[in-house]
């Protein structure tokens, strides 16, 4: 959830002490949660003898290695938990944006991210892929300038988030009127 922070330990080989301890911080995460994630990373590293590298990861700026840990299908949802109050999308309609960005580090391969966005027509553009889940349907809209990586990631994410549901795929300059009717 974009309103939370998470601590994730990663080991190159199973059964070893962690090589990297990531603390991922969502865009809407509170200062308290961001600070707590950093402190917990230090404590976790100390419990393993201080051998791991600690890495802060900011939502939307995830490095390629971090995204690869999730098989290229890391999805960030709207909402989160703050002081035991849970906030999440509950209206049955969800819109996800699949975006590829340039990568100037490591293997330089483009990085693809999927984020839940508000269900508004203004979120739709001609450069990305969108997954729309309504109570009755699952639709992937591939805009005219969408990359192959965005298209394949959208299919992977849709089947992962909504197993057993077959997504219909639309392509072109603009989504269908039924797609747009589901948005505000």
C-alpha positions as CSV (number, residue, x, y, z in Angstrom):
1,X,0.0,0.0,0.0
2,X,1.3,3.5,-0.9
3,X,0.4,4.7,2.6
4,X,2.7,2.2,4.3
5,X,6.4,1.3,4.6
6,X,7.9,-2.2,4.5
7,X,11.1,-3.9,5.5
8,X,12.3,-6.7,3.2
9,X,15.3,-8.8,3.7
10,X,17.0,-10.4,0.6
11,X,19.5,-13.2,0.5
12,X,21.3,-14.2,-2.7
13,X,21.2,-17.8,-1.6
14,X,18.4,-19.4,0.5
15,X,19.3,-20.1,4.1
16,X,22.0,-17.4,4.4
17,X,22.0,-14.2,6.3
18,X,20.4,-11.3,4.3
19,X,22.7,-9.6,1.8
20,X,20.4,-6.6,1.5
21,X,17.7,-5.2,3.8
22,X,15.4,-2.9,1.9
23,X,13.1,-0.4,3.6
24,X,10.5,0.5,1.0
25,X,8.6,3.8,1.7
26,X,5.2,4.5,0.1
27,X,4.4,7.9,-1.3
28,X,1.7,8.5,1.3
29,X,3.6,6.8,4.2
30,X,3.7,9.0,7.3
31,X,7.0,10.3,8.7
32,X,6.6,8.0,11.6
33,X,6.3,4.9,9.4
34,X,9.3,6.0,7.3
35,X,11.4,6.6,10.4
36,X,10.2,3.3,11.9
37,X,11.2,1.4,8.7
38,X,14.7,2.8,8.8
39,X,15.1,1.9,12.5
40,X,13.7,-1.6,12.0
41,X,16.2,-2.1,9.1
42,X,19.1,-1.3,11.4
43,X,17.7,-3.5,14.2
44,X,17.2,-6.4,11.8
45,X,20.7,-6.0,10.4
46,X,22.2,-5.9,13.9
47,X,20.4,-9.1,14.7
48,X,22.3,-10.8,11.8
49,X,25.6,-9.4,12.9
50,X,25.6,-6.2,10.8
51,X,26.6,-7.9,7.5
52,X,23.8,-6.7,5.2
53,X,23.7,-3.6,3.1
54,X,20.7,-1.4,4.0
55,X,18.9,0.3,1.1
56,X,16.1,2.9,1.3
57,X,13.6,2.5,-1.6
58,X,11.2,5.3,-2.4
59,X,7.9,4.4,-4.1
60,X,8.2,5.1,-7.9
61,X,12.0,5.0,-7.7
62,X,12.5,1.3,-7.1
63,X,15.8,0.0,-8.6
64,X,15.8,-2.9,-11.0
65,X,17.1,-5.4,-8.5
66,X,14.3,-4.6,-6.1
67,X,11.6,-5.0,-8.8
68,X,13.2,-8.3,-10.0
69,X,12.6,-9.8,-6.5
70,X,8.9,-9.6,-7.3
71,X,9.2,-11.1,-10.7
72,X,8.5,-7.8,-12.4
73,X,5.0,-7.7,-11.0
74,X,5.3,-5.5,-7.9
75,X,1.9,-3.7,-7.5
76,X,1.3,-0.7,-5.2
77,X,-2.2,-0.3,-4.0
78,X,-4.0,2.9,-2.8
79,X,-4.5,3.2,1.0
80,X,-2.7,1.7,3.9
81,X,-2.8,1.3,7.7
82,X,-2.2,4.2,10.0
83,X,-2.5,3.9,13.7
84,X,-4.7,0.8,13.3
85,X,-7.1,2.6,10.9
86,X,-7.2,0.7,7.6
87,X,-7.7,2.7,4.4
88,X,-8.3,0.9,1.1
89,X,-10.4,0.9,-2.0
90,X,-13.7,-0.8,-1.3
91,X,-16.1,0.3,-4.1
92,X,-15.4,-2.8,-6.3
93,X,-13.8,-0.7,-9.1
94,X,-10.0,-0.4,-9.4
95,X,-7.8,1.2,-12.0
96,X,-4.1,0.3,-12.3
97,X,-1.5,2.1,-14.4
98,X,1.4,0.1,-15.9
99,X,4.4,2.4,-16.7
100,X,7.8,1.8,-18.1
101,X,10.6,4.2,-17.3
102,X,14.2,4.5,-18.4
103,X,16.9,2.9,-16.2
104,X,20.4,4.4,-16.1
105,X,21.8,1.8,-13.7
106,X,23.0,-1.8,-13.9
107,X,21.8,-3.6,-17.0
108,X,20.0,-0.4,-18.2
109,X,16.9,-2.3,-19.1
110,X,13.7,-0.2,-18.7
111,X,11.8,-0.6,-15.4
112,X,8.1,-1.4,-15.4
113,X,5.9,-0.5,-12.4
114,X,2.2,-1.0,-11.7
115,X,0.4,1.3,-9.4
116,X,-3.3,1.6,-8.5
117,X,-4.5,5.1,-9.4
118,X,-7.8,6.9,-8.7
119,X,-10.6,5.7,-11.0
120,X,-10.7,9.0,-13.0
121,X,-10.7,9.5,-16.8
122,X,-7.9,12.0,-16.3
123,X,-5.5,9.2,-15.4
124,X,-5.8,7.7,-18.9
125,X,-3.0,8.6,-21.4
126,X,-1.6,7.4,-24.8
127,X,1.7,6.1,-23.4
128,X,0.8,3.4,-20.8
129,X,-1.3,0.4,-20.2
130,X,-4.3,0.3,-17.8
131,X,-6.0,-2.5,-16.0
132,X,-9.6,-1.8,-15.0
133,X,-11.4,-4.1,-12.6
134,X,-15.1,-3.6,-12.0
135,X,-17.5,-5.9,-10.2
136,X,-18.5,-7.4,-13.6
137,X,-15.4,-7.2,-15.7
138,X,-11.6,-7.2,-16.1
139,X,-10.2,-5.1,-19.0
140,X,-6.7,-4.2,-20.1
141,X,-6.4,-1.1,-22.2
142,X,-3.2,-0.9,-24.2
143,X,-2.8,2.7,-25.4
144,X,-1.3,3.4,-28.8
145,X,2.2,4.2,-27.5
146,X,2.4,1.5,-24.9
147,X,5.6,-0.6,-24.8
148,X,5.8,-4.3,-25.1
149,X,7.0,-4.5,-21.5
150,X,4.0,-2.7,-20.3
151,X,1.6,-4.9,-22.3
152,X,3.2,-8.1,-21.0
153,X,3.4,-6.9,-17.4
154,X,-0.3,-5.8,-17.4
155,X,-1.3,-9.3,-18.5
156,X,0.9,-10.9,-15.8
157,X,-0.4,-8.5,-13.1
158,X,-4.1,-8.9,-14.0
159,X,-3.8,-12.7,-13.8
160,X,-1.9,-12.5,-10.5
161,X,-4.3,-10.0,-8.8
162,X,-7.5,-11.6,-10.2
163,X,-6.8,-15.3,-10.7
164,X,-9.5,-17.2,-12.6
165,X,-10.7,-14.1,-14.4
166,X,-10.0,-13.7,-18.1
167,X,-9.2,-10.1,-19.0
168,X,-10.4,-8.7,-22.3
169,X,-7.8,-6.6,-24.1
170,X,-8.5,-3.3,-25.9
171,X,-5.9,-1.4,-28.0
172,X,-5.9,1.9,-29.8
173,X,-6.0,5.7,-29.5
174,X,-8.6,5.7,-26.8
175,X,-10.4,3.1,-24.6
176,X,-13.9,2.0,-25.3
177,X,-16.9,3.9,-24.1
178,X,-17.8,1.0,-21.6
179,X,-14.2,1.3,-20.2
180,X,-14.6,5.1,-19.8
181,X,-18.1,4.8,-18.2
182,X,-16.6,2.9,-15.3
183,X,-14.4,5.9,-14.5
184,X,-15.3,9.3,-12.9
